[in-house]
mmCIF file of C-alpha atoms in Angstrom:
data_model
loop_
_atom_site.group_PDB
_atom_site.id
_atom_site.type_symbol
_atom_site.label_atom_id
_atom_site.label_comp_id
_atom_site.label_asym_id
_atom_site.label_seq_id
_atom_site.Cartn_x
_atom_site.Cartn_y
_atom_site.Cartn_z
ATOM 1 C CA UNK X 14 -178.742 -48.402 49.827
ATOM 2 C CA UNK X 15 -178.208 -51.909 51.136
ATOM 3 C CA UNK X 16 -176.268 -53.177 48.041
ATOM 4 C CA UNK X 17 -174.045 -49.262 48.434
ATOM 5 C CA UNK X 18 -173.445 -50.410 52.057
ATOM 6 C CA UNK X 19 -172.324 -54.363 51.179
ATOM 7 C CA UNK X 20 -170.325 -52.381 48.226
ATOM 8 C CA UNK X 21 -168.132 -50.225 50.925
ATOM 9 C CA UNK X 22 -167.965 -53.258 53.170
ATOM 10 C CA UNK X 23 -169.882 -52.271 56.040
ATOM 11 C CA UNK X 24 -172.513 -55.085 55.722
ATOM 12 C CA UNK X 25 -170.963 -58.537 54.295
ATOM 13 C CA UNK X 26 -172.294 -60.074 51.145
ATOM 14 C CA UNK X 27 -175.460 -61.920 52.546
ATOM 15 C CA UNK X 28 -176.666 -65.428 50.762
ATOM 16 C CA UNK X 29 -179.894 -64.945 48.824
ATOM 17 C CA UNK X 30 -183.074 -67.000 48.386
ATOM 18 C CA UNK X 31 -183.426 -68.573 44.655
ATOM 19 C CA UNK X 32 -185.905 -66.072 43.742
ATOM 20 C CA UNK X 33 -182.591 -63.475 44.906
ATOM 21 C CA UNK X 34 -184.108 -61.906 48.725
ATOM 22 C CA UNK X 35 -181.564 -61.417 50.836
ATOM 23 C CA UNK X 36 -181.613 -63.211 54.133
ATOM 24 C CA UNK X 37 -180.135 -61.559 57.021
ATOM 25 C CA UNK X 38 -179.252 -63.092 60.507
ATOM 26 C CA UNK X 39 -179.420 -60.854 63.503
ATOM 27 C CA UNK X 40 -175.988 -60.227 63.363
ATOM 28 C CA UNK X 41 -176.299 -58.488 59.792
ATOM 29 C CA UNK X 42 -179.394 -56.911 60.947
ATOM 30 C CA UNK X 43 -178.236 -55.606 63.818
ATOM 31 C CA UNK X 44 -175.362 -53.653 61.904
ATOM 32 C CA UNK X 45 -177.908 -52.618 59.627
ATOM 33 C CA UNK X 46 -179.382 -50.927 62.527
ATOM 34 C CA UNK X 47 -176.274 -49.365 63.799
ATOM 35 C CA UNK X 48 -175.902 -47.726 60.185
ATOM 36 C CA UNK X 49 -179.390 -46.142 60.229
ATOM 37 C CA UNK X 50 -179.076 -44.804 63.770
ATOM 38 C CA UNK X 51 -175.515 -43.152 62.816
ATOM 39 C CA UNK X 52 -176.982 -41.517 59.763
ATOM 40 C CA UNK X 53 -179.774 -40.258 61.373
ATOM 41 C CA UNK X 54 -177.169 -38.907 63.605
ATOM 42 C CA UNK X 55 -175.229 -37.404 61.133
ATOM 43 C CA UNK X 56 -172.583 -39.419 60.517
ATOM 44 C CA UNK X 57 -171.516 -40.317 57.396
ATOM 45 C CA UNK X 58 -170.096 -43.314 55.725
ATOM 46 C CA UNK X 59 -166.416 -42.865 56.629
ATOM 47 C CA UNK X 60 -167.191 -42.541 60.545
ATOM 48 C CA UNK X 61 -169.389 -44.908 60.382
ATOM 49 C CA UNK X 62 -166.977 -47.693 58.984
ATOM 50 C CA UNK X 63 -164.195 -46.382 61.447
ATOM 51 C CA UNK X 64 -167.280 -47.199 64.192
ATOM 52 C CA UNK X 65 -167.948 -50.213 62.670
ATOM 53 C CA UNK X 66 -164.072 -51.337 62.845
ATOM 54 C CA UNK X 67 -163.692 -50.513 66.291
ATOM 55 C CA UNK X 68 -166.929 -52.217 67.539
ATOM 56 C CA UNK X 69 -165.854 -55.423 65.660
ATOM 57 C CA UNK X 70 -162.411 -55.009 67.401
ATOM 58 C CA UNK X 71 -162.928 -56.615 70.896
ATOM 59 C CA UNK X 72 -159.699 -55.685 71.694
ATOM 60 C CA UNK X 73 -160.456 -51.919 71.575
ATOM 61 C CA UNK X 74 -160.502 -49.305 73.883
ATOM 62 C CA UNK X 75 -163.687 -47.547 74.376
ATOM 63 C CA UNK X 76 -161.849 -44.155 74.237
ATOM 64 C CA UNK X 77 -161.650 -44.625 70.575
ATOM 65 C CA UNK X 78 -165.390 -45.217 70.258
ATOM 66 C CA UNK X 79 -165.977 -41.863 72.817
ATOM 67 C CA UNK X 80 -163.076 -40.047 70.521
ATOM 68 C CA UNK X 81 -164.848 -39.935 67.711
ATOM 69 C CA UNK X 82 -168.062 -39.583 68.919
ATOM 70 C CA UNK X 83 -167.146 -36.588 71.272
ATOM 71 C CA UNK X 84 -165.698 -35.140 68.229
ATOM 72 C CA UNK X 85 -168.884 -35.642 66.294
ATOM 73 C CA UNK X 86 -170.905 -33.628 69.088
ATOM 74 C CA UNK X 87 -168.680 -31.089 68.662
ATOM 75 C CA UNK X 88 -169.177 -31.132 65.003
ATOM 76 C CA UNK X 89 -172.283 -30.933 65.212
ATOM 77 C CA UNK X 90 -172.675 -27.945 68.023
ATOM 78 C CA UNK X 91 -170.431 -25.879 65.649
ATOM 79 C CA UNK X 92 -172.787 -26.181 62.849
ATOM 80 C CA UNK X 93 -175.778 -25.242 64.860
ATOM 81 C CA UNK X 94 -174.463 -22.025 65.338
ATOM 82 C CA UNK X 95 -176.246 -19.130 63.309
ATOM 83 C CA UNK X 96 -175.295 -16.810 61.030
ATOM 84 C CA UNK X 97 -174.344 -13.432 61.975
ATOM 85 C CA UNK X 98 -177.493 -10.515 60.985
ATOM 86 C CA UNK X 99 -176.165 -8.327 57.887
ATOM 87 C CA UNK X 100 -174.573 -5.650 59.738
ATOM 88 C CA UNK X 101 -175.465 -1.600 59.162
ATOM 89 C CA UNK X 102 -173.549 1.320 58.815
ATOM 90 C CA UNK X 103 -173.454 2.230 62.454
ATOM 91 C CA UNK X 104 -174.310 -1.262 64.009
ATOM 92 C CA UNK X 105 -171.640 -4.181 63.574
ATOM 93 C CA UNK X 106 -172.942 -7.499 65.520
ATOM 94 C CA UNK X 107 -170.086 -9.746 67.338
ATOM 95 C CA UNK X 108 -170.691 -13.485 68.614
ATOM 96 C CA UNK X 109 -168.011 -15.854 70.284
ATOM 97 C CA UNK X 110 -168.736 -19.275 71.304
ATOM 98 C CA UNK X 111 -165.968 -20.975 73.409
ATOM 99 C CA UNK X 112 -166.214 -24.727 75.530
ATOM 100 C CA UNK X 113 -164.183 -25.361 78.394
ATOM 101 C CA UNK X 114 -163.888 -28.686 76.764
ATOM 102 C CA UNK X 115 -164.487 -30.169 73.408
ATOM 103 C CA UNK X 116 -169.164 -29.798 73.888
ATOM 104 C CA UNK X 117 -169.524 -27.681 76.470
ATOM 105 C CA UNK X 118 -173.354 -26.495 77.080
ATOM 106 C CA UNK X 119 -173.439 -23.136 76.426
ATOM 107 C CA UNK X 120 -175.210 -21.909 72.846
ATOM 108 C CA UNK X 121 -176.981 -19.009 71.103
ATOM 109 C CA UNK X 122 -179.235 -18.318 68.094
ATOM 110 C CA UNK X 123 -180.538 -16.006 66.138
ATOM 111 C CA UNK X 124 -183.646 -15.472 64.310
ATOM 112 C CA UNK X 125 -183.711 -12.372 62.322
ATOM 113 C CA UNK X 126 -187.068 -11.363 60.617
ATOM 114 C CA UNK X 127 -188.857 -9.171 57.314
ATOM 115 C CA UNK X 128 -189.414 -5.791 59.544
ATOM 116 C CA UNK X 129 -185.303 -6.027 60.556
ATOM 117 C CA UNK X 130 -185.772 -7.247 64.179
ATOM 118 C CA UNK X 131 -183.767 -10.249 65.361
ATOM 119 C CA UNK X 132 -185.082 -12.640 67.776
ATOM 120 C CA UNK X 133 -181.804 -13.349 70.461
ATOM 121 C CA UNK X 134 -181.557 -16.601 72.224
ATOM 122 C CA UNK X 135 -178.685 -16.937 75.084
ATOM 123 C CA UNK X 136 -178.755 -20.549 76.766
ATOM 124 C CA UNK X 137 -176.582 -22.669 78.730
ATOM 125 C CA UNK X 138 -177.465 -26.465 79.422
ATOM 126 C CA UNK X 139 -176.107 -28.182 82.824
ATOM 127 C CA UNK X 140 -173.589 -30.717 81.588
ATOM 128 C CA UNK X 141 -171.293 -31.103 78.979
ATOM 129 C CA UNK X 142 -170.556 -33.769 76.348
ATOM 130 C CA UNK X 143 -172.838 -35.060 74.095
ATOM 131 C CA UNK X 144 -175.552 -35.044 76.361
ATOM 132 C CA UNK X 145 -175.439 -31.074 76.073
ATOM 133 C CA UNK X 146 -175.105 -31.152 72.550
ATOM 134 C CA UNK X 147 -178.091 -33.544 71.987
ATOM 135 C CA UNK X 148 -180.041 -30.955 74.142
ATOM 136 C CA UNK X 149 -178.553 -27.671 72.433
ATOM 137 C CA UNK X 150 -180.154 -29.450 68.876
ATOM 138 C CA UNK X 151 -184.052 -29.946 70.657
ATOM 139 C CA UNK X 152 -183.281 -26.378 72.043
ATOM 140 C CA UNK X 153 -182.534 -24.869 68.596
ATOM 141 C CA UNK X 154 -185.470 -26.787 67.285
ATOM 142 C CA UNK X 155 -187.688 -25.260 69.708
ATOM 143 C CA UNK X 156 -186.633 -21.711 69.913
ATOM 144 C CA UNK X 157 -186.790 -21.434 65.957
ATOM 145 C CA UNK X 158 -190.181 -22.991 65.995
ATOM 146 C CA UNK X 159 -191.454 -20.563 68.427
ATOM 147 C CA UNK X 160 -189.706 -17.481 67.454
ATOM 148 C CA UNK X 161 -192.059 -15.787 65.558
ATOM 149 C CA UNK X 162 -192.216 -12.022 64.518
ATOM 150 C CA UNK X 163 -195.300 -11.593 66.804
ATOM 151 C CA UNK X 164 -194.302 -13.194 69.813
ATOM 152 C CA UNK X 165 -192.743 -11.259 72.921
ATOM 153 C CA UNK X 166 -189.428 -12.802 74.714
ATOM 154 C CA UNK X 167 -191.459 -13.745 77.035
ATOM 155 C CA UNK X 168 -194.213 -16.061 75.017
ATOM 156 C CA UNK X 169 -191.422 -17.418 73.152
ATOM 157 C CA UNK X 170 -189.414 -18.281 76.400
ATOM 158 C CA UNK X 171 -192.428 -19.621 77.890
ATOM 159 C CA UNK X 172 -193.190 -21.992 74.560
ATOM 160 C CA UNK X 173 -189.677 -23.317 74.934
ATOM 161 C CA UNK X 174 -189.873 -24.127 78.641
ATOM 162 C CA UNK X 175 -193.299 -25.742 78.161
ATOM 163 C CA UNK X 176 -192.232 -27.561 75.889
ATOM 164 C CA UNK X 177 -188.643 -29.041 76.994
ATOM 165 C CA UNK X 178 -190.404 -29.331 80.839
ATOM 166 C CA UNK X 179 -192.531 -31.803 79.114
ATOM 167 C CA UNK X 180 -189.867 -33.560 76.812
ATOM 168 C CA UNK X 181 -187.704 -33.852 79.592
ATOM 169 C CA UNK X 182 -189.755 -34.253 82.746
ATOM 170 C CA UNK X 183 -186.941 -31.531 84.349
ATOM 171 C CA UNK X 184 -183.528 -33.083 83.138
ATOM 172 C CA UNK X 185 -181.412 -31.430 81.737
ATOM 173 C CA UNK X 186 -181.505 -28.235 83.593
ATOM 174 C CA UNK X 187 -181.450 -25.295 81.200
ATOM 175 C CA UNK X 188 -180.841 -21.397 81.789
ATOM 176 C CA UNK X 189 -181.469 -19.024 79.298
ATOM 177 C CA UNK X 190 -182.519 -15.397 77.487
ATOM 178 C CA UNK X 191 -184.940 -14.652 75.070
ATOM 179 C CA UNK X 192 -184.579 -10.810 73.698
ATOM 180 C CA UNK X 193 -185.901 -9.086 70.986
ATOM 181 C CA UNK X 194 -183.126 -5.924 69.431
ATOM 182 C CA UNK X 195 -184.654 -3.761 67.127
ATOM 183 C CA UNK X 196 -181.710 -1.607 65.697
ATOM 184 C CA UNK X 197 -183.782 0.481 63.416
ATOM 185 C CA UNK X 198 -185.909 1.537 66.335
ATOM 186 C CA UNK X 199 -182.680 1.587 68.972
ATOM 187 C CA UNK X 200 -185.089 -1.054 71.441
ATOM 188 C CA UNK X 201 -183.606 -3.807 73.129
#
C-alpha cells in the first residue's frame, strides 16, 4: 500500500537504506498516520489527497477542512440508513429521514427477522455534526448486535443503554424507541 500511496503522491518518494528499507522521518510518518486514520474513517483516496492539500496549505481556511469533513458525516449517516422490509399486499412501510442541517442526530433502523417480525429502532442523539454521526454509527452497532429475534424492546433497549452508559460515561445524551411490529399477527 505504501508504494500505491507514494504512486498517487500522498507520501513523497522516501530515500532507502542499501539493502532498499525505506526510512521515514516523522514528518512522512506522521502523514502515514493521517492516511490510516481517514481510511478507517471511510474516506477514500481522493478526499484524502484533497485533506492532505489543504493541511499542507498553511494558508487555508479551516472551513475547507470542516467542508469536507461535515460532508463526509453526512455521507456516512445516509448510508447507515436501512433498507425498507419487503412490503405485503395490505401493509406498505414508509421512512423519511430529514436534518435541520447537513448531520443532524436523529436516526432509525431496522432489523427484520426469519418468523417476519421487524425489530424498530427510533433514536435521536443531543447534538449535531459529526459528533452525532460518530454516535448514530456505535448506536447502529449496538442495536443490531442486540436485536435478536428473542429479545423484548425492552431487553434490547436496556442492552443498548448499558452498554453506551458505559462507553460514554453519560455524554452524548441519547433518546430513543425500541418496538417490535409483527404484521402477520397485527401486534405492535
Amino acid at each position: 500500500m505504501i508504494r500505491h500511496y507514494e504512486t498517487l503522491g500522498l507520501l513523497p518518494q522516501v530515500p532507502r537504506t542499501e539493502a532498499g528499507y525505506r526510512q521515514y522521518d516523522e514528518a512522512t510518518v506522521h502523514t502515514l498516520r493521517f492516511i490510516r486514520r481517514a481510511r478507517d474513517l471511510g474516506f477514500g483516496l481522493p478526499e484524502i489527497e484533497t485533506l492532505l492539500g489543504l493541511w499542507r496549505n498553511r494558508r487555508r481556511s479551516s472551513k475547507d477542512v470542516k467542508r469536507i469533513a461535515t460532508e463526509h458525516a453526512a455521507d456516512l449517516q445516509r448510508r447507515l440508513l436501512p433498507s425498507l422490509p419487503a412490503g405485503r399486499a395490505d401493509v406498505e412501510w414508509a421512512a423519511a429521514l430529514r436534518s435541520a442541517g447537513q448531520i443532524g442526530g436523529d436516526f432509525y433502523d431496522l432489523v427484520s427477522f426469519a418468523d417476519g417480525r421487524t425489530m424498530l429502532l427510533a433514536a435521536d442523539v443531543a447534538g449535531k455534526g459529526i459528533p452525532a454521526a460518530m454516535a448514530l454509527s456505535t448506536l447502529r452497532a449496538a442495536f443490531r448486535a442486540f436485536a435478536l429475534p428473542d429479545h423484548s424492546p425492552a431487553h434490547v433497549l436496556t442492552d443498548i443503554s448499558t452498554t453506551l452508559h458505559d462507553q460514554w460515561a453519560g455524554a452524548p445524551y441519547l433518546t430513543g424507541i425500541v418496538a417490535l411490529v409483527d404484521v402477520a399477527g397485527g401486534a405492535l
